[in-house]
mmCIF file of C-alpha atoms and ligand atoms in Angstrom:
data_model
loop_
_atom_site.group_PDB
_atom_site.id
_atom_site.type_symbol
_atom_site.label_atom_id
_atom_site.label_comp_id
_atom_site.label_asym_id
_atom_site.label_seq_id
_atom_site.Cartn_x
_atom_site.Cartn_y
_atom_site.Cartn_z
ATOM 1 C CA UNK M 1 21.863 15.712 -3.462
ATOM 2 C CA UNK M 2 18.626 16.706 -4.970
ATOM 3 C CA UNK M 3 15.303 15.582 -3.340
ATOM 4 C CA UNK M 4 11.532 16.551 -3.067
ATOM 5 C CA UNK M 5 10.800 18.080 0.426
ATOM 6 C CA UNK M 6 8.216 20.081 2.145
ATOM 7 C CA UNK M 7 8.552 22.615 4.769
ATOM 8 C CA UNK M 8 5.091 23.132 5.621
ATOM 9 C CA UNK M 9 2.012 21.263 5.244
ATOM 10 C CA UNK M 10 -0.445 22.033 2.234
ATOM 11 C CA UNK M 11 -1.334 20.982 -1.339
ATOM 12 C CA UNK M 12 0.975 19.485 -4.001
ATOM 13 C CA UNK M 13 2.560 22.985 -4.513
ATOM 14 C CA UNK M 14 4.556 22.738 -1.218
ATOM 15 C CA UNK M 15 6.517 19.709 -2.771
ATOM 16 C CA UNK M 16 9.971 21.461 -3.702
ATOM 17 C CA UNK M 17 12.402 20.049 -5.810
ATOM 18 C CA UNK M 18 15.794 21.234 -4.411
ATOM 19 C CA UNK M 19 19.126 20.554 -2.848
ATOM 20 C CA UNK M 20 19.316 18.740 0.376
ATOM 21 C CA UNK M 21 22.221 17.284 2.368
ATOM 22 C CA UNK M 22 23.273 13.705 1.474
ATOM 23 C CA UNK M 23 22.043 11.167 4.237
ATOM 24 C CA UNK M 24 24.745 9.955 6.496
ATOM 25 C CA UNK M 25 24.219 6.381 7.326
ATOM 26 C CA UNK M 26 24.985 5.189 10.899
ATOM 27 C CA UNK M 27 26.313 1.921 12.360
ATOM 28 C CA UNK M 28 24.086 -0.981 10.822
ATOM 29 C CA UNK M 29 23.002 1.159 8.073
ATOM 30 C CA UNK M 30 23.306 1.221 4.413
ATOM 31 C CA UNK M 31 23.427 4.214 1.909
ATOM 32 C CA UNK M 32 21.407 3.477 -1.111
ATOM 33 C CA UNK M 33 21.164 5.379 -4.549
ATOM 34 C CA UNK M 34 17.281 5.770 -5.346
ATOM 35 C CA UNK M 35 16.366 4.259 -8.798
ATOM 36 C CA UNK M 36 12.738 4.331 -8.280
ATOM 37 C CA UNK M 37 10.368 5.463 -5.490
ATOM 38 C CA UNK M 38 6.605 4.511 -5.393
ATOM 39 C CA UNK M 39 3.823 6.801 -4.002
ATOM 40 C CA UNK M 40 1.433 5.591 -1.375
ATOM 41 C CA UNK M 41 -1.712 7.422 0.205
ATOM 42 C CA UNK M 42 0.408 8.062 3.220
ATOM 43 C CA UNK M 43 2.585 10.419 1.315
ATOM 44 C CA UNK M 44 -0.615 12.698 0.689
ATOM 45 C CA UNK M 45 -1.634 12.401 4.451
ATOM 46 C CA UNK M 46 2.043 13.499 5.384
ATOM 47 C CA UNK M 47 1.919 16.492 3.116
ATOM 48 C CA UNK M 48 -1.479 17.577 4.273
ATOM 49 C CA UNK M 49 -0.810 17.125 7.698
ATOM 50 C CA UNK M 50 -2.219 14.743 10.284
ATOM 51 C CA UNK M 51 -3.792 15.373 13.760
ATOM 52 C CA UNK M 52 -1.400 14.234 16.526
ATOM 53 C CA UNK M 53 1.304 13.658 14.121
ATOM 54 C CA UNK M 54 4.442 15.899 13.939
ATOM 55 C CA UNK M 55 6.614 15.202 11.085
ATOM 56 C CA UNK M 56 10.165 16.538 11.081
ATOM 57 C CA UNK M 57 10.748 19.428 8.808
ATOM 58 C CA UNK M 58 11.877 19.817 6.061
ATOM 59 C CA UNK M 59 10.256 16.551 5.117
ATOM 60 C CA UNK M 60 11.261 13.668 2.644
ATOM 61 C CA UNK M 61 8.423 11.200 2.074
ATOM 62 C CA UNK M 62 8.757 7.945 0.089
ATOM 63 C CA UNK M 63 8.284 4.497 1.840
ATOM 64 C CA UNK M 64 8.663 2.269 -1.307
ATOM 65 C CA UNK M 65 12.346 2.330 -2.630
ATOM 66 C CA UNK M 66 14.287 0.355 -5.204
ATOM 67 C CA UNK M 67 17.926 1.281 -6.118
ATOM 68 C CA UNK M 68 21.720 0.339 -5.622
ATOM 69 C CA UNK M 69 23.700 -0.084 -2.650
ATOM 70 C CA UNK M 70 26.520 2.722 -2.256
ATOM 71 C CA UNK M 71 27.811 1.631 1.072
ATOM 72 C CA UNK M 72 27.101 -0.413 4.112
ATOM 73 C CA UNK M 73 26.605 -3.629 2.031
ATOM 74 C CA UNK M 74 28.315 -4.834 -1.255
ATOM 75 C CA UNK M 75 28.195 -1.776 -3.463
ATOM 76 C CA UNK M 76 26.123 -2.156 -6.577
ATOM 77 C CA UNK M 77 23.730 -4.625 -5.267
ATOM 78 C CA UNK M 78 20.418 -4.095 -6.631
ATOM 79 C CA UNK M 79 17.690 -3.843 -3.896
ATOM 80 C CA UNK M 80 14.427 -3.005 -2.738
ATOM 81 C CA UNK M 81 13.746 -1.844 0.780
ATOM 82 C CA UNK M 82 11.279 -2.900 3.507
ATOM 83 C CA UNK M 83 9.424 0.110 4.330
ATOM 84 C CA UNK M 84 8.984 -0.709 8.103
ATOM 85 C CA UNK M 85 11.784 0.120 10.619
ATOM 86 C CA UNK M 86 11.444 -1.074 14.258
ATOM 87 C CA UNK M 87 13.665 -1.434 17.372
ATOM 88 C CA UNK M 88 14.613 -5.115 16.570
ATOM 89 C CA UNK M 89 14.813 -5.862 20.304
ATOM 90 C CA UNK M 90 11.272 -5.880 22.049
ATOM 91 C CA UNK M 91 9.056 -8.732 22.203
ATOM 92 C CA UNK M 92 7.131 -7.997 19.282
ATOM 93 C CA UNK M 93 10.120 -7.456 16.947
ATOM 94 C CA UNK M 94 11.630 -10.887 18.125
ATOM 95 C CA UNK M 95 8.176 -12.716 17.512
ATOM 96 C CA UNK M 96 8.146 -11.708 14.059
ATOM 97 C CA UNK M 97 5.537 -8.920 14.556
ATOM 98 C CA UNK M 98 7.514 -5.875 14.257
ATOM 99 C CA UNK M 99 4.607 -3.854 12.913
ATOM 100 C CA UNK M 100 3.374 -3.924 16.429
ATOM 101 C CA UNK M 101 6.668 -2.554 17.819
ATOM 102 C CA UNK M 102 6.057 0.306 20.162
ATOM 103 C CA UNK M 103 8.816 2.455 17.841
ATOM 104 C CA UNK M 104 7.494 1.177 14.683
ATOM 105 C CA UNK M 105 8.413 3.710 11.966
ATOM 106 C CA UNK M 106 8.236 3.876 8.090
ATOM 107 C CA UNK M 107 10.886 5.289 5.682
ATOM 108 C CA UNK M 108 9.621 8.702 4.686
ATOM 109 C CA UNK M 109 7.615 8.942 7.963
ATOM 110 C CA UNK M 110 9.423 9.887 11.004
ATOM 111 C CA UNK M 111 12.927 9.609 9.130
ATOM 112 C CA UNK M 112 13.606 10.718 5.610
ATOM 113 C CA UNK M 113 12.251 8.456 2.460
ATOM 114 C CA UNK M 114 13.037 7.810 -0.910
ATOM 115 C CA UNK M 115 11.862 11.269 -2.692
ATOM 116 C CA UNK M 116 15.647 11.949 -3.209
ATOM 117 C CA UNK M 117 18.596 10.658 -4.961
ATOM 118 C CA UNK M 118 19.804 8.761 -1.935
ATOM 119 C CA UNK M 119 18.312 7.196 1.285
ATOM 120 C CA UNK M 120 19.687 5.365 4.135
ATOM 121 C CA UNK M 121 18.151 2.433 5.516
ATOM 122 C CA UNK M 122 19.135 -0.304 8.291
ATOM 123 C CA UNK M 123 20.708 -3.351 6.736
ATOM 124 C CA UNK M 124 17.887 -5.451 7.779
ATOM 125 C CA UNK M 125 15.768 -3.421 5.223
ATOM 126 C CA UNK M 126 17.541 -4.397 2.196
ATOM 127 C CA UNK M 127 15.991 -6.975 0.078
ATOM 128 C CA UNK M 128 18.106 -8.007 -2.901
ATOM 129 C CA UNK M 129 16.332 -8.203 -6.282
ATOM 130 C CA UNK M 130 16.742 -10.705 -9.092
ATOM 131 C CA UNK M 131 18.340 -9.304 -12.195
ATOM 132 C CA UNK M 132 14.839 -9.722 -14.070
ATOM 133 C CA UNK M 133 12.964 -7.639 -11.754
ATOM 134 C CA UNK M 134 13.323 -3.814 -12.895
ATOM 135 C CA UNK M 135 13.469 -0.956 -10.277
ATOM 136 C CA UNK M 136 10.154 0.446 -11.223
ATOM 137 C CA UNK M 137 8.288 -2.726 -10.460
ATOM 138 C CA UNK M 138 10.479 -3.103 -7.360
ATOM 139 C CA UNK M 139 9.577 0.107 -5.963
ATOM 140 C CA UNK M 140 5.933 -0.429 -6.746
ATOM 141 C CA UNK M 141 6.055 -3.655 -4.640
ATOM 142 C CA UNK M 142 6.743 -3.564 -0.868
ATOM 143 C CA UNK M 143 4.159 -1.506 1.023
ATOM 144 C CA UNK M 144 1.090 -2.557 -0.680
ATOM 145 C CA UNK M 145 1.824 -6.140 -1.071
ATOM 146 C CA UNK M 146 3.189 -6.437 2.372
ATOM 147 C CA UNK M 147 -0.092 -4.450 3.580
ATOM 148 C CA UNK M 148 -2.451 -6.725 1.405
ATOM 149 C CA UNK M 149 -0.493 -9.928 2.352
ATOM 150 C CA UNK M 150 -0.851 -9.267 6.036
ATOM 151 C CA UNK M 151 -4.586 -8.275 5.721
ATOM 152 C CA UNK M 152 -5.636 -11.440 3.692
ATOM 153 C CA UNK M 153 -3.079 -14.071 5.231
ATOM 154 C CA UNK M 154 -2.146 -12.751 8.614
ATOM 155 C CA UNK M 155 -5.406 -11.127 9.717
ATOM 156 C CA UNK M 156 -8.192 -12.543 7.688
ATOM 157 C CA UNK M 157 -6.758 -16.098 7.071
ATOM 158 C CA UNK M 158 -8.532 -16.151 3.709
ATOM 159 C CA UNK M 159 -8.674 -19.723 2.563
ATOM 160 C CA UNK M 160 -9.092 -21.537 -1.026
ATOM 161 C CA UNK M 161 -12.828 -21.439 -2.088
ATOM 162 C CA UNK M 162 -13.938 -18.410 -0.030
ATOM 163 C CA UNK M 163 -15.079 -15.282 -1.767
ATOM 164 C CA UNK M 164 -13.389 -12.018 -1.041
ATOM 165 C CA UNK M 165 -14.604 -8.449 -1.681
ATOM 166 C CA UNK M 166 -12.059 -6.257 -2.798
ATOM 167 C CA UNK M 167 -12.656 -2.455 -2.835
ATOM 168 C CA UNK M 168 -11.196 -0.097 -5.477
ATOM 169 C CA UNK M 169 -9.173 -2.416 -7.637
ATOM 170 C CA UNK M 170 -7.027 0.569 -8.987
ATOM 171 C CA UNK M 171 -5.711 1.565 -5.506
ATOM 172 C CA UNK M 172 -2.285 0.138 -4.379
ATOM 173 C CA UNK M 173 -3.962 -2.153 -1.768
ATOM 174 C CA UNK M 174 -6.752 -3.251 -4.143
ATOM 175 C CA UNK M 175 -4.418 -4.309 -7.040
ATOM 176 C CA UNK M 176 -2.261 -6.290 -4.871
ATOM 177 C CA UNK M 177 -5.099 -7.989 -2.724
ATOM 178 C CA UNK M 178 -6.823 -9.177 -6.206
ATOM 179 C CA UNK M 179 -3.752 -10.965 -7.098
ATOM 180 C CA UNK M 180 -2.844 -12.473 -3.544
ATOM 181 C CA UNK M 181 -6.369 -13.594 -3.180
ATOM 182 C CA UNK M 182 -6.322 -15.384 -6.487
ATOM 183 C CA UNK M 183 -2.949 -16.757 -5.617
ATOM 184 C CA UNK M 184 -4.448 -18.278 -2.572
ATOM 185 C CA UNK M 185 -7.416 -19.878 -4.571
ATOM 186 C CA UNK M 186 -10.203 -17.296 -3.593
ATOM 187 C CA UNK M 187 -12.817 -16.026 -5.598
ATOM 188 C CA UNK M 188 -12.533 -12.325 -6.184
ATOM 189 C CA UNK M 189 -15.311 -9.506 -6.463
ATOM 190 C CA UNK M 190 -13.618 -6.210 -6.868
ATOM 191 C CA UNK M 191 -14.842 -2.840 -7.285
ATOM 192 C CA UNK M 192 -13.663 -0.225 -9.797
ATOM 193 C CA UNK M 193 -14.943 3.106 -11.308
ATOM 194 C CA UNK M 194 -15.419 3.261 -15.042
ATOM 195 C CA UNK M 195 -15.167 0.940 -17.923
ATOM 196 C CA UNK M 196 -11.310 0.993 -18.283
ATOM 197 C CA UNK M 197 -10.663 0.329 -14.647
ATOM 198 C CA UNK M 198 -13.223 -2.518 -14.550
ATOM 199 C CA UNK M 199 -11.333 -4.168 -17.664
ATOM 200 C CA UNK M 200 -7.911 -3.736 -15.775
ATOM 201 C CA UNK M 201 -9.253 -5.340 -12.518
ATOM 202 C CA UNK M 202 -10.403 -8.298 -14.721
ATOM 203 C CA UNK M 203 -6.927 -8.522 -16.109
ATOM 204 C CA UNK M 204 -5.622 -8.644 -12.798
ATOM 205 C CA UNK M 205 -7.649 -11.770 -12.025
ATOM 206 C CA UNK M 206 -10.915 -10.437 -10.456
ATOM 207 C CA UNK M 207 -13.776 -13.088 -11.132
ATOM 208 C CA UNK M 208 -16.435 -10.156 -11.039
ATOM 209 C CA UNK M 209 -16.121 -6.321 -10.995
ATOM 210 C CA UNK M 210 -18.771 -4.008 -9.714
ATOM 211 C CA UNK M 211 -18.720 -0.534 -11.008
ATOM 212 C CA UNK M 212 -18.896 1.453 -7.795
ATOM 213 C CA UNK M 213 -20.303 4.689 -9.448
ATOM 214 C CA UNK M 214 -23.112 2.840 -11.252
ATOM 215 C CA UNK M 215 -24.026 -0.211 -9.394
ATOM 216 C CA UNK M 216 -25.544 -0.989 -5.779
ATOM 217 C CA UNK M 217 -22.643 -2.515 -4.071
ATOM 218 C CA UNK M 218 -24.643 -4.524 -1.611
ATOM 219 C CA UNK M 219 -27.019 -5.843 -3.977
ATOM 220 C CA UNK M 220 -24.707 -6.936 -6.526
ATOM 221 C CA UNK M 221 -22.801 -8.723 -3.688
ATOM 222 C CA UNK M 222 -25.916 -10.645 -2.678
ATOM 223 C CA UNK M 223 -26.719 -11.322 -6.148
ATOM 224 C CA UNK M 224 -23.108 -12.799 -6.959
ATOM 225 C CA UNK M 225 -23.103 -14.717 -3.947
ATOM 226 C CA UNK M 226 -26.494 -16.382 -4.149
ATOM 227 C CA UNK M 227 -27.612 -14.140 -1.401
ATOM 228 C CA UNK M 228 -25.027 -15.320 0.971
ATOM 229 C CA UNK M 229 -22.510 -12.569 1.147
ATOM 230 C CA UNK M 230 -18.677 -12.664 1.074
ATOM 231 C CA UNK M 231 -16.343 -14.389 3.633
ATOM 232 C CA UNK M 232 -13.867 -11.492 3.627
ATOM 233 C CA UNK M 233 -13.958 -7.780 2.777
ATOM 234 C CA UNK M 234 -10.783 -5.882 2.094
ATOM 235 C CA UNK M 235 -11.657 -2.366 3.335
ATOM 236 C CA UNK M 236 -9.340 0.777 3.090
ATOM 237 C CA UNK M 237 -12.051 3.386 1.715
ATOM 238 C CA UNK M 238 -13.555 4.180 5.171
ATOM 239 C CA UNK M 239 -16.611 6.346 5.598
ATOM 240 C CA UNK M 240 -17.820 6.236 1.988
ATOM 241 C CA UNK M 241 -18.099 2.558 1.692
ATOM 242 C CA UNK M 242 -18.105 1.189 5.570
ATOM 243 C CA UNK M 243 -21.911 0.550 5.944
ATOM 244 C CA UNK M 244 -22.044 -1.472 2.642
ATOM 245 C CA UNK M 245 -18.982 -3.306 3.264
ATOM 246 C CA UNK M 246 -20.524 -4.481 6.461
ATOM 247 C CA UNK M 247 -23.757 -5.300 4.660
ATOM 248 C CA UNK M 248 -21.842 -7.413 2.317
ATOM 249 C CA UNK M 249 -20.586 -9.717 4.944
ATOM 250 C CA UNK M 250 -21.780 -13.241 5.047
ATOM 251 C CA UNK M 251 -22.678 -14.665 8.534
ATOM 252 C CA UNK M 252 -19.110 -15.285 10.392
ATOM 253 C CA UNK M 253 -17.631 -13.061 7.754
ATOM 254 C CA UNK M 254 -14.455 -11.131 8.343
ATOM 255 C CA UNK M 255 -14.083 -7.377 7.517
ATOM 256 C CA UNK M 256 -10.309 -6.321 7.458
ATOM 257 C CA UNK M 257 -9.194 -2.541 7.102
ATOM 258 C CA UNK M 258 -6.151 -1.103 6.792
ATOM 259 C CA UNK M 259 -7.179 2.729 5.909
ATOM 260 C CA UNK M 260 -9.900 5.301 5.893
ATOM 261 C CA UNK M 261 -9.128 7.296 2.687
ATOM 262 C CA UNK M 262 -12.676 9.062 2.670
ATOM 263 C CA UNK M 263 -13.007 9.565 6.546
ATOM 264 C CA UNK M 264 -12.693 7.730 9.808
ATOM 265 C CA UNK M 265 -16.303 7.071 10.986
ATOM 266 C CA UNK M 266 -17.077 3.526 10.984
ATOM 267 C CA UNK M 267 -20.552 2.800 12.593
ATOM 268 C CA UNK M 268 -21.538 -0.625 13.387
ATOM 269 C CA UNK M 269 -24.896 -2.075 14.862
ATOM 270 C CA UNK M 270 -23.843 -4.278 17.647
ATOM 271 C CA UNK M 271 -26.874 -6.529 17.022
ATOM 272 C CA UNK M 272 -25.444 -7.218 13.415
ATOM 273 C CA UNK M 273 -21.954 -7.721 15.012
ATOM 274 C CA UNK M 274 -23.021 -10.551 17.356
ATOM 275 C CA UNK M 275 -26.167 -11.997 15.529
ATOM 276 C CA UNK M 276 -24.114 -12.435 12.382
ATOM 277 C CA UNK M 277 -20.956 -13.301 14.305
ATOM 278 C CA UNK M 278 -18.853 -10.948 12.257
ATOM 279 C CA UNK M 279 -15.109 -10.274 12.828
ATOM 280 C CA UNK M 280 -13.925 -6.677 12.433
ATOM 281 C CA UNK M 281 -9.791 -6.746 12.069
ATOM 282 C CA UNK M 282 -7.445 -3.818 11.864
ATOM 283 C CA UNK M 283 -4.241 -4.370 9.971
ATOM 284 C CA UNK M 284 -1.105 -2.018 9.659
ATOM 285 C CA UNK M 285 1.648 -2.633 7.425
ATOM 286 C CA UNK M 286 3.084 -6.293 8.056
ATOM 287 C CA UNK M 287 5.992 -8.044 9.591
ATOM 288 C CA UNK M 288 9.381 -8.275 7.863
ATOM 289 C CA UNK M 289 9.071 -11.874 7.394
ATOM 290 C CA UNK M 290 5.775 -11.522 5.743
ATOM 291 C CA UNK M 291 7.276 -9.275 2.873
ATOM 292 C CA UNK M 292 10.229 -11.908 2.446
ATOM 293 C CA UNK M 293 7.289 -14.418 2.180
ATOM 294 C CA UNK M 294 5.168 -12.410 -0.365
ATOM 295 C CA UNK M 295 8.237 -11.378 -2.345
ATOM 296 C CA UNK M 296 8.951 -14.730 -3.552
ATOM 297 C CA UNK M 297 5.845 -14.826 -5.448
ATOM 298 C CA UNK M 298 6.912 -11.486 -6.981
ATOM 299 C CA UNK M 299 10.360 -12.746 -7.962
ATOM 300 C CA UNK M 300 8.692 -15.856 -9.444
ATOM 301 C CA UNK M 301 6.583 -13.774 -11.723
ATOM 302 C CA UNK M 302 3.356 -14.850 -10.099
ATOM 303 C CA UNK M 303 2.671 -11.442 -8.539
ATOM 304 C CA UNK M 304 3.093 -8.286 -10.510
ATOM 305 C CA UNK M 305 2.448 -4.956 -9.016
ATOM 306 C CA UNK M 306 0.262 -2.869 -11.539
ATOM 307 C CA UNK M 307 2.235 0.222 -12.531
ATOM 308 C CA UNK M 308 0.293 3.287 -13.570
ATOM 309 C CA UNK M 309 2.896 5.864 -14.760
ATOM 310 C CA UNK M 310 6.224 7.027 -13.948
ATOM 311 C CA UNK M 311 7.196 10.758 -13.373
ATOM 312 C CA UNK M 312 10.683 12.189 -12.811
ATOM 313 C CA UNK M 313 11.356 13.050 -9.226
ATOM 314 C CA UNK M 314 11.316 16.819 -10.061
ATOM 315 C CA UNK M 315 7.514 16.318 -11.119
ATOM 316 C CA UNK M 316 6.377 14.991 -7.637
ATOM 317 C CA UNK M 317 3.714 17.599 -7.213
ATOM 318 C CA UNK M 318 2.159 16.342 -10.496
ATOM 319 C CA UNK M 319 2.442 12.728 -9.401
ATOM 320 C CA UNK M 320 0.570 13.569 -6.087
ATOM 321 C CA UNK M 321 -2.263 15.575 -7.938
ATOM 322 C CA UNK M 322 -2.700 12.544 -10.182
ATOM 323 C CA UNK M 323 -3.221 10.197 -7.236
ATOM 324 C CA UNK M 324 -5.326 13.007 -5.323
ATOM 325 C CA UNK M 325 -7.711 12.819 -8.356
ATOM 326 C CA UNK M 326 -7.888 9.114 -8.226
ATOM 327 C CA UNK M 327 -6.912 9.155 -11.954
ATOM 328 C CA UNK M 328 -4.400 6.221 -11.344
ATOM 329 C CA UNK M 329 -4.668 2.496 -11.829
ATOM 330 C CA UNK M 330 -1.952 0.915 -9.861
ATOM 331 C CA UNK M 331 1.355 2.672 -8.622
ATOM 332 C CA UNK M 332 2.689 5.789 -9.575
ATOM 333 C CA UNK M 333 6.429 5.864 -9.406
ATOM 334 C CA UNK M 334 9.031 8.584 -9.120
ATOM 335 C CA UNK M 335 12.296 8.377 -10.933
ATOM 336 C CA UNK M 336 15.325 10.612 -10.128
ATOM 337 C CA UNK M 337 17.442 11.564 -13.127
ATOM 338 C CA UNK M 338 19.991 8.653 -14.068
HETATM 339 ZN ZN1 ZN E 1 10.671 -3.530 18.500
#
């Protein structure tokens, strides 16, 4: 098959469009013909290299896949794939918290992913998609909507009537979190850079949009909440926004984070933590059952992943460069030649 692989860490130029062996599914696995594969920030970290993580080389990234079953399940079934892979037998897995499994992995992380014509995946990872859902949208859905659902529902328990601050509306997690928060009946204050992204954030349902280049985030949040602050902050930016995110919280507020795109340092004044009774919550992916739950809203048309652009698979390097330059609004999707 043809695939995009890298044999060493580096910039987008290490992504090679080349021949690779076809995946051979084992027992309990399906072979899927990839029709679309969405990019995630994780793909950039994998390509650049991460401390304490040793990826198998050559490496095929890609956690978000939609396509058609070739073998292992009824051939031709249109599916999207659960990105998380876990043992299925430990207490965490059996209690539905498989993202806490000690052997938790993702497609395209320690195993080959969807930057290819074919990918193999455990049968438990196949989610059939209805005819009216296209492959591009289906590939754009799983990882970010699962992540945002677990953050808002599983961790922060956002309730109707509360206000949430969602950072970076144009990011994968941001566009998903805005839609999920509105679905739950919350008020959404989003941040976005520039007039065009602000407009798109509103179109997704954000009630207020703060320009993170031009405006003072904390002051604007205070103004928009009558001085109170927000009940929930959806963080994933990290160092660049952390202190302002903490200061945007109301008393008793919850900050939930799933990433540190701009750096890992997150100082906290312990007097603020206890006196204002703040909760800091870490979140990573989500359980398989949570993805099935949130998928229902997708299939009913009540949640729609924002798709930025599609690229042919062979142009994965250009796609990475666009994500790296933060030019996108929503998901960038790769498509193998039909
Ligand atoms: Zn397990």
